[in-house]
């Protein structure tokens, strides 16, 4: 028989502390869809996604009822579309439309993989594909896009970085009526991973098998509550407590992932150990850092607290799951975390501190609104800084910024739902245009030569 | 298949009678019961076998939650594996 305290602890985690499975993401290979024409390929893409993911909504709903744990998001990631579109890059938008239609047909809110991997070089068909992103994101609802511009092994492709600054600006302008919402569906990566289940950066890498299930767990509220229960513990004890809590959360994710894979006829891929916040109170990574002893997230000590949290979550999670992958780190998306939103509004959290925080956690400058008149070259420079942190530290970093058209520091962009609201953050005034216009490749760091 | 049924709420007479009758109607077999009173709150944990039940686990969970509302109790039915997974190495 079960220990009553353990049973009630689990129920409490769900009822009061927002424990949930953040996402069950089905990765689908689109390589078999490549056909002689864009039109034929688009049809095959639509059919493949509809067939493979047709039961994802029903299955996750049943699992949620049977195990008593909410499953918040059901999603699909696909092979980077630039590969599928290579023979007819001018018509990439047809594939984008097919993917968006398929997402709607199977009843999911986001589908990731309108993506390109250009970390070492950008072929002509990849440039054409990337140029299609603003219009495709503006004319679709559910499609997410990502571009990998650097890696620890290859360096940073600054031509791609320059282009992405322009693409983000255009995407914002094309979706200006919607607060620049297109930019919330567009991520620029360094060291992108092939099995990330989280949007907007999910895609199904070409090293993956045909159909896999990747699961992202959540539970900042559970970790916060665990820390609350030991107010006078030293940091060693505190790290232990986070580890134990992360273990429990991850085991729930592992169980759901295995069962979902079995029922959907897919392979079990990975469990992503990221602590993903939502704008709901009590579901905040910022609140965990403040519970550790900070007046406000963003103040001195924030980076150290985040480093403790990120490491302890991984240690507990790795023990709990047979296959760990994805991004696996604490997320710090500004608009999606009530503690981050409030700290940014108070002026306690700025972009420089956020950048420092990304050196010790997953994943990057995420869901940050910047003034609408920000130059493309400034956005490129922000991407270059983030990519440099990722490249040198052998970790994934990303940039998902939203230039808020017509808005200034002090204004706010509101996306609603899980994407939350973002106060427009001030940036540095000096230009980096000359640096960005140089182009070329930033050479990979010396420690990439490991062979 | 086994599931764990949890009942939490303010203590009053007839809770076990009501729930065991409800389960018997659906051919759910009770394997074990443990019950405590935490302050004035009633907390009961039942291990049940649903192999021969007339409803699916998902439907049973929904029906029990609904029934719980009528008697002012919070009732959860969950696959036993979730507790094994989270609380044992």
XYZ file of C-alpha atoms in Angstrom:
540
model
C 0.000 0.000 0.000
C 1.106 3.517 -0.654
C 2.351 5.912 1.953
C -0.474 8.400 2.569
C 1.890 11.359 2.701
C 3.383 10.493 -0.662
C -0.006 10.151 -2.300
C -1.218 13.433 -0.846
C 2.073 15.127 -1.800
C 1.525 14.225 -5.456
C -2.055 15.462 -5.378
C -0.955 18.676 -3.690
C 1.692 19.257 -6.337
C -0.964 19.149 -9.041
C -3.742 20.984 -7.200
C -1.781 23.756 -5.522
C 1.690 23.948 -7.040
C 0.931 23.787 -10.776
C 2.727 20.508 -11.441
C 2.034 19.571 -15.019
C 3.513 18.003 -18.088
C 4.240 21.105 -20.102
C 4.344 19.471 -23.494
C 4.047 16.166 -25.297
C 5.703 16.799 -28.634
C 5.694 14.375 -31.528
C 8.740 14.646 -33.750
C 7.988 13.610 -37.323
C 10.483 13.099 -40.129
C 9.397 14.716 -43.367
C 12.271 13.350 -45.429
C 10.074 10.717 -47.146
C 7.782 13.549 -48.324
C 10.245 15.144 -50.737
C 8.741 14.803 -54.199
C 9.176 16.217 -57.690
C 7.280 19.446 -57.126
C 6.492 21.846 -54.305
C 2.768 21.157 -54.666
C 3.177 17.380 -54.437
C 5.571 17.701 -51.500
C 3.192 20.029 -49.659
C 0.356 17.525 -50.053
C 2.535 14.700 -48.722
C 3.678 16.864 -45.811
C 0.060 17.612 -44.900
C -0.972 13.965 -45.168
C 2.008 12.714 -43.155
C 1.493 15.088 -40.238
C -2.276 14.463 -40.184
C -1.801 10.692 -40.211
C 0.976 10.437 -37.633
C -0.409 12.981 -35.185
C -4.110 12.245 -35.630
C -4.466 10.791 -32.134
C -2.120 13.046 -30.195
C -4.930 15.117 -28.699
C -7.092 12.132 -27.667
C -4.208 10.121 -26.281
C -2.838 12.951 -24.166
C -6.310 13.753 -22.871
C -6.778 10.129 -21.761
C -3.331 10.005 -20.157
C -4.037 13.188 -18.283
C -7.295 11.756 -16.902
C -5.814 8.367 -16.010
C -2.721 9.622 -14.251
C -4.284 12.735 -12.769
C -1.639 15.085 -14.167
C -2.516 17.916 -16.549
C -0.791 17.818 -19.943
C -0.783 21.433 -21.020
C 0.452 21.362 -24.612
C 0.283 18.881 -27.454
C 2.650 19.725 -30.258
C 4.433 18.500 -33.340
C 7.955 19.172 -34.561
C 9.156 18.311 -38.043
C 12.360 18.025 -40.075
C 13.816 21.504 -40.747
C 11.666 22.632 -43.647
C 14.550 24.259 -45.522
C 15.788 20.735 -46.301
C 12.389 19.640 -47.571
C 12.083 22.824 -49.628
C 15.613 22.762 -51.058
C 14.655 21.818 -54.657
C 11.983 24.540 -54.827
C 13.009 27.161 -52.269
C 11.015 29.878 -54.069
C 7.863 28.016 -53.084
C 8.809 27.289 -49.462
C 5.639 29.065 -48.359
C 3.581 26.159 -49.741
C 5.204 23.810 -47.237
C 4.640 26.364 -44.471
C 0.964 26.577 -45.360
C 0.634 22.770 -45.468
C 2.206 22.467 -42.011
C -0.043 25.158 -40.568
C -3.134 23.500 -42.057
C -2.058 20.114 -40.697
C -1.573 21.573 -37.207
C -5.096 22.931 -37.348
C -6.487 19.633 -38.626
C -5.009 17.578 -35.781
C -6.028 20.176 -33.193
C -2.698 21.405 -31.855
C -1.764 25.005 -31.115
C 1.827 25.057 -32.401
C 3.941 23.115 -34.863
C 7.687 23.734 -35.024
C 10.176 23.177 -37.785
C 9.910 25.941 -40.352
C 13.621 25.970 -39.726
C 17.028 26.220 -41.320
C 20.457 25.170 -40.097
C 23.031 27.612 -41.422
C 25.653 27.631 -38.678
C 28.569 27.185 -41.030
C 27.315 28.373 -44.352
C 24.170 29.449 -46.086
C 23.307 27.901 -49.440
C 21.314 29.902 -51.939
C 18.204 27.795 -51.298
C 18.592 28.377 -47.557
C 18.816 32.134 -48.035
C 15.638 32.020 -50.123
C 13.960 29.916 -47.474
C 14.937 32.322 -44.681
C 13.681 35.267 -46.717
C 10.246 33.588 -46.794
C 9.972 33.473 -42.978
C 8.379 36.905 -42.275
C 5.550 36.436 -44.773
C 4.978 32.804 -43.780
C 4.808 33.654 -40.066
C 2.466 36.547 -40.801
C 0.116 34.427 -42.888
C -0.016 31.341 -40.624
C -1.313 30.846 -37.088
C 0.375 27.793 -35.638
C 3.678 27.498 -37.419
C 6.928 28.184 -35.541
C 10.277 28.916 -37.101
C 13.878 28.700 -35.970
C 17.276 29.285 -37.518
C 20.569 27.952 -36.176
C 23.316 30.480 -36.850
C 26.238 29.080 -34.878
C 27.755 26.128 -33.085
C 30.724 25.420 -30.827
C 32.154 23.202 -33.534
C 31.740 25.496 -36.527
C 31.729 29.053 -35.187
C 29.123 31.725 -35.851
C 27.857 32.504 -39.342
C 27.714 36.297 -39.150
C 26.109 36.610 -42.583
C 23.193 34.621 -41.185
C 23.241 36.707 -37.984
C 23.014 39.887 -40.069
C 20.173 38.466 -42.137
C 18.234 37.320 -39.050
C 18.279 40.836 -37.568
C 16.517 41.987 -40.734
C 14.148 39.011 -40.765
C 13.068 39.690 -37.164
C 12.401 43.348 -38.001
C 10.347 42.403 -41.057
C 8.412 39.773 -39.109
C 7.559 42.333 -36.465
C 6.416 44.842 -39.083
C 4.291 42.288 -40.928
C 2.557 41.295 -37.697
C 2.430 44.824 -36.216
C -1.369 44.680 -35.829
C -0.833 41.729 -33.559
C 1.875 43.277 -31.344
C 4.614 41.703 -33.464
C 3.305 38.252 -32.584
C 5.191 36.696 -35.501
C 8.432 37.258 -33.575
C 7.130 35.144 -30.689
C 7.148 32.246 -33.169
C 10.729 32.819 -34.340
C 13.901 31.736 -32.529
C 17.544 32.243 -33.520
C 19.800 29.561 -32.040
C 23.409 28.757 -31.434
C 23.965 25.020 -30.814
C 20.319 24.152 -31.537
C 19.337 20.678 -30.341
C 17.572 18.109 -32.496
C 15.114 16.801 -29.906
C 13.803 19.939 -28.219
C 10.086 19.525 -27.406
C 9.500 23.201 -26.545
C 8.159 25.870 -28.879
C 8.973 28.022 -30.665
C 12.366 26.370 -31.210
C 11.342 22.737 -31.678
C 12.355 20.875 -34.826
C 12.924 17.204 -35.564
C 16.622 16.767 -36.311
C 17.861 14.728 -39.226
C 19.690 12.422 -36.818
C 16.367 11.368 -35.307
C 14.292 8.357 -36.251
C 10.962 8.477 -38.046
C 8.486 9.363 -35.289
C 9.383 10.085 -31.673
C 7.716 11.422 -28.568
C 9.630 14.024 -26.582
C 8.222 15.334 -23.338
C 8.880 18.548 -21.462
C 8.083 18.607 -17.759
C 7.380 21.620 -15.660
C 6.905 22.583 -12.071
C 8.547 25.827 -10.915
C 5.791 26.056 -8.290
C 6.710 22.659 -6.847
C 10.368 23.643 -6.541
C 9.451 26.985 -4.997
C 7.236 25.274 -2.428
C 9.998 22.785 -1.560
C 12.437 25.641 -0.907
C 9.817 27.443 1.189
C 9.632 24.397 3.430
C 13.312 24.814 4.466
C 13.680 28.567 5.069
C 16.928 28.337 7.027
C 18.735 25.640 5.051
C 22.217 26.338 3.736
C 22.798 26.175 -0.009
C 24.066 22.580 0.008
C 20.845 21.414 1.646
C 18.858 23.657 -0.649
C 20.467 22.129 -3.742
C 19.681 18.655 -2.365
C 16.058 19.602 -1.880
C 15.810 20.883 -5.473
C 17.397 17.647 -6.733
C 14.890 15.494 -4.894
C 12.001 17.576 -6.153
C 13.284 17.537 -9.733
C 13.552 13.756 -9.503
C 9.859 13.407 -8.688
C 8.746 15.841 -11.382
C 10.877 14.148 -14.003
C 9.659 10.668 -13.104
C 6.124 11.812 -13.831
C 7.347 13.098 -17.218
C 9.179 9.877 -17.991
C 6.084 7.807 -17.231
C 3.853 9.940 -19.451
C 6.464 9.985 -22.231
C 6.764 6.193 -22.331
C 3.036 5.633 -22.226
C 2.321 8.327 -24.826
C 4.941 6.847 -27.165
C 3.419 3.377 -26.794
C -0.124 4.540 -27.503
C 0.870 6.754 -30.424
C 3.009 4.100 -32.080
C 6.138 6.219 -31.797
C 9.534 5.798 -30.225
C 10.156 7.307 -26.799
C 12.639 10.086 -27.482
C 13.678 12.135 -24.471
C 12.469 13.914 -21.386
C 13.481 17.570 -21.348
C 14.290 18.670 -17.809
C 13.581 22.337 -18.319
C 11.655 24.181 -15.631
C 9.185 26.090 -17.781
C 7.214 28.902 -16.143
C 3.826 30.308 -17.122
C 2.420 33.771 -16.444
C 0.276 32.265 -13.640
C 1.217 33.275 -10.109
C 2.918 30.369 -8.340
C 4.413 29.024 -11.584
C 7.449 31.262 -11.811
C 11.192 30.638 -12.066
C 11.791 34.191 -10.816
C 9.859 33.317 -7.648
C 12.217 30.384 -7.006
C 15.251 32.672 -7.212
C 13.553 35.153 -4.884
C 12.657 32.343 -2.495
C 16.364 31.511 -2.338
C 16.920 34.911 -0.768
C 16.856 37.684 -3.370
C 14.696 40.798 -3.004
C 14.091 40.768 -6.714
C 15.192 38.680 -9.624
C 17.774 40.693 -11.549
C 19.652 41.958 -8.521
C 23.220 40.907 -7.641
C 23.262 37.219 -6.790
C 20.688 36.291 -9.439
C 23.184 34.525 -11.694
C 24.524 32.446 -8.799
C 21.039 31.432 -7.656
C 20.097 30.460 -11.189
C 23.284 28.394 -11.528
C 22.389 26.442 -8.370
C 18.839 25.877 -9.571
C 19.798 24.821 -13.073
C 22.426 22.362 -11.935
C 20.320 20.783 -9.204
C 17.359 20.333 -11.546
C 19.599 18.495 -14.007
C 21.151 16.260 -11.371
C 17.776 15.201 -10.014
C 16.317 14.828 -13.485
C 19.125 12.777 -14.976
C 18.686 10.199 -12.219
C 14.952 10.021 -12.927
C 14.932 9.472 -16.666
C 16.569 6.908 -18.885
C 16.851 9.392 -21.750
C 17.389 13.052 -21.102
C 17.719 15.600 -23.867
C 16.255 18.705 -25.392
C 17.247 21.954 -23.770
C 17.151 20.740 -20.164
C 17.647 23.892 -18.138
C 15.602 26.554 -16.392
C 13.791 28.829 -18.846
C 13.756 32.563 -18.259
C 11.259 33.904 -20.809
C 10.414 37.400 -19.620
C 6.810 37.621 -20.827
C 5.906 34.110 -19.685
C 6.936 34.484 -16.045
C 5.015 36.812 -13.739
C 8.074 37.368 -11.512
C 10.212 38.353 -14.509
C 7.482 40.650 -15.879
C 7.155 42.476 -12.569
C 10.917 42.760 -12.067
C 11.307 44.196 -15.573
C 8.483 46.677 -14.919
C 10.173 47.792 -11.685
C 13.456 48.216 -13.546
C 15.144 45.535 -11.429
C 15.760 43.262 -14.403
C 17.504 44.526 -17.521
C 18.779 42.965 -20.713
C 22.397 42.866 -19.515
C 21.496 40.820 -16.445
C 19.335 38.542 -18.557
C 22.271 37.990 -20.881
C 24.493 37.071 -17.935
C 21.828 34.665 -16.682
C 21.795 32.871 -20.018
C 25.419 31.867 -19.447
C 24.334 29.539 -16.643
C 20.932 28.315 -17.737
C 18.883 27.399 -20.710
C 18.165 28.975 -23.016
C 18.624 32.586 -23.957
C 17.113 36.016 -24.324
C 13.568 34.808 -24.548
C 10.329 36.686 -25.136
C 11.837 40.124 -24.636
C 10.106 43.143 -26.125
C 12.421 45.897 -27.393
C 11.563 49.353 -28.790
C 9.945 49.267 -32.227
C 12.539 51.593 -33.757
C 15.465 49.286 -32.875
C 17.817 48.870 -35.870
C 18.131 45.473 -37.529
C 21.883 45.664 -36.862
C 21.254 46.097 -33.127
C 19.086 42.970 -33.128
C 21.842 41.161 -35.028
C 24.339 42.328 -32.413
C 22.124 40.968 -29.628
C 22.017 37.646 -31.500
C 25.809 37.703 -31.937
C 26.371 38.257 -28.193
C 24.057 35.400 -27.263
C 25.535 33.091 -29.891
C 29.027 33.879 -28.585
C 27.999 32.824 -25.069
C 26.621 29.581 -26.463
C 29.554 28.890 -28.738
C 32.247 29.464 -26.125
C 30.410 27.645 -23.327
C 29.298 24.652 -25.408
C 25.661 25.253 -24.640
C 22.486 26.116 -26.467
C 21.586 29.786 -26.519
C 18.781 31.497 -28.335
C 17.261 34.864 -29.041
C 13.536 35.459 -29.291
C 13.056 39.221 -29.195
C 10.006 41.167 -30.267
C 10.580 44.630 -31.703
C 7.297 46.230 -30.629
C 6.169 48.389 -33.565
C 5.342 51.943 -32.548
C 6.191 51.285 -28.902
C 8.810 52.693 -26.597
C 10.361 51.859 -23.253
C 7.569 51.981 -20.683
C 4.990 50.510 -23.064
C 3.920 46.902 -22.986
C 3.123 44.145 -25.476
C 0.382 41.719 -24.475
C 0.050 38.346 -26.206
C -2.306 36.764 -23.691
C -2.423 33.112 -22.668
C 0.802 31.240 -22.021
C 2.828 33.820 -23.950
C 1.918 36.524 -21.408
C 2.889 40.193 -21.588
C 6.229 41.913 -21.970
C 7.274 45.397 -20.903
C 9.409 47.057 -23.615
C 13.006 46.943 -22.355
C 15.643 49.603 -22.937
C 18.684 48.697 -25.063
C 22.113 50.332 -25.273
C 22.241 53.278 -27.636
C 25.604 52.759 -29.348
C 25.462 51.262 -32.843
C 27.097 47.956 -33.833
C 26.318 48.418 -37.498
C 29.934 48.416 -38.664
C 30.644 45.184 -36.793
C 27.554 43.457 -38.158
C 28.124 44.622 -41.736
C 31.554 42.949 -41.824
C 29.912 39.527 -42.237
C 31.955 36.336 -42.471
C 32.379 33.548 -39.965
C 33.463 33.970 -36.352
C 35.963 31.118 -36.033
C 35.113 28.290 -33.651
C 36.868 28.521 -30.285
C 40.145 26.678 -29.772
C 38.514 24.138 -27.448
C 36.306 22.943 -30.288
C 39.340 21.076 -31.624
C 38.940 18.009 -29.471
C 39.835 15.225 -31.875
C -4.946 -2.773 -13.553
C -4.798 -1.043 -10.208
C -5.543 2.547 -9.346
C -5.318 4.734 -6.275
C -8.453 6.547 -5.154
C -7.966 9.487 -2.827
C -10.711 11.239 -0.905
C -10.028 14.481 0.926
C -12.562 16.751 2.595
C -14.321 17.736 5.791
C -15.165 14.691 7.897
C -18.786 13.536 8.124
C -20.735 10.273 8.394
C -21.256 7.931 5.492
C -18.304 8.830 3.271
C -16.924 5.299 2.991
C -20.413 3.824 2.556
C -21.188 6.200 -0.278
C -17.914 5.632 -2.084
C -17.765 1.862 -1.687
C -21.329 1.575 -2.996
C -20.439 3.767 -5.956
C -17.435 1.574 -6.743
C -19.381 -1.699 -6.346
C -21.937 -0.500 -8.902
C -19.069 -0.211 -11.372
C -17.498 -3.557 -10.416
C -14.416 -1.900 -8.993
C -12.783 -4.121 -6.380
C -11.336 -2.508 -3.248
C -7.993 -4.070 -2.310
C -6.896 -1.906 0.581
C -8.058 1.132 2.517
C -6.162 3.476 4.766
C -7.794 6.415 6.408
C -6.697 9.245 8.651
C -8.202 12.367 10.107
C -5.821 15.315 9.763
C -7.245 17.990 12.082
C -10.911 18.070 10.992
C -10.076 16.818 7.503
C -10.805 13.343 6.341
C -8.185 11.728 4.096
C -8.757 8.272 2.704
C -6.611 6.355 0.282
C -7.953 3.251 -1.439
C -6.093 0.846 -3.643
C -8.584 -0.540 -6.155
C -8.506 -3.134 -8.896
C -10.318 -2.040 -12.064
C -9.568 -5.108 -14.191
C -13.255 -6.090 -14.293
C -14.689 -2.603 -14.008
C -17.560 -1.628 -16.268
C -15.945 1.730 -17.078
C -12.486 2.817 -18.229
C -10.018 4.340 -15.800
C -10.382 7.752 -17.429
C -14.178 7.613 -17.166
C -14.004 6.342 -13.579
C -11.749 9.285 -12.662
C -14.234 11.744 -14.157
C -17.281 10.078 -12.547
C -15.671 9.911 -9.109
C -14.638 13.569 -9.285
C -18.247 14.479 -10.167
C -19.692 12.294 -7.414
C -17.238 13.840 -4.954
C -18.665 17.272 -5.654
C -22.154 16.063 -4.630
C -20.883 15.063 -1.181
C -18.465 17.955 -0.780
C -15.316 15.837 -1.076
C -12.395 16.039 -3.455
C -11.936 12.617 -5.082
C -9.074 11.618 -7.362
C -8.579 8.308 -9.114
C -5.149 7.818 -10.650
C -3.185 4.963 -12.159
C -1.006 3.516 -9.383
C 2.103 3.857 -11.554
C 2.231 7.614 -11.082
C 2.924 7.134 -7.361
C 5.405 4.333 -7.947
C 7.230 6.504 -10.432
C 7.394 9.634 -8.308
C 8.110 8.139 -4.910
C 10.321 5.111 -5.423
C 13.720 4.869 -7.069
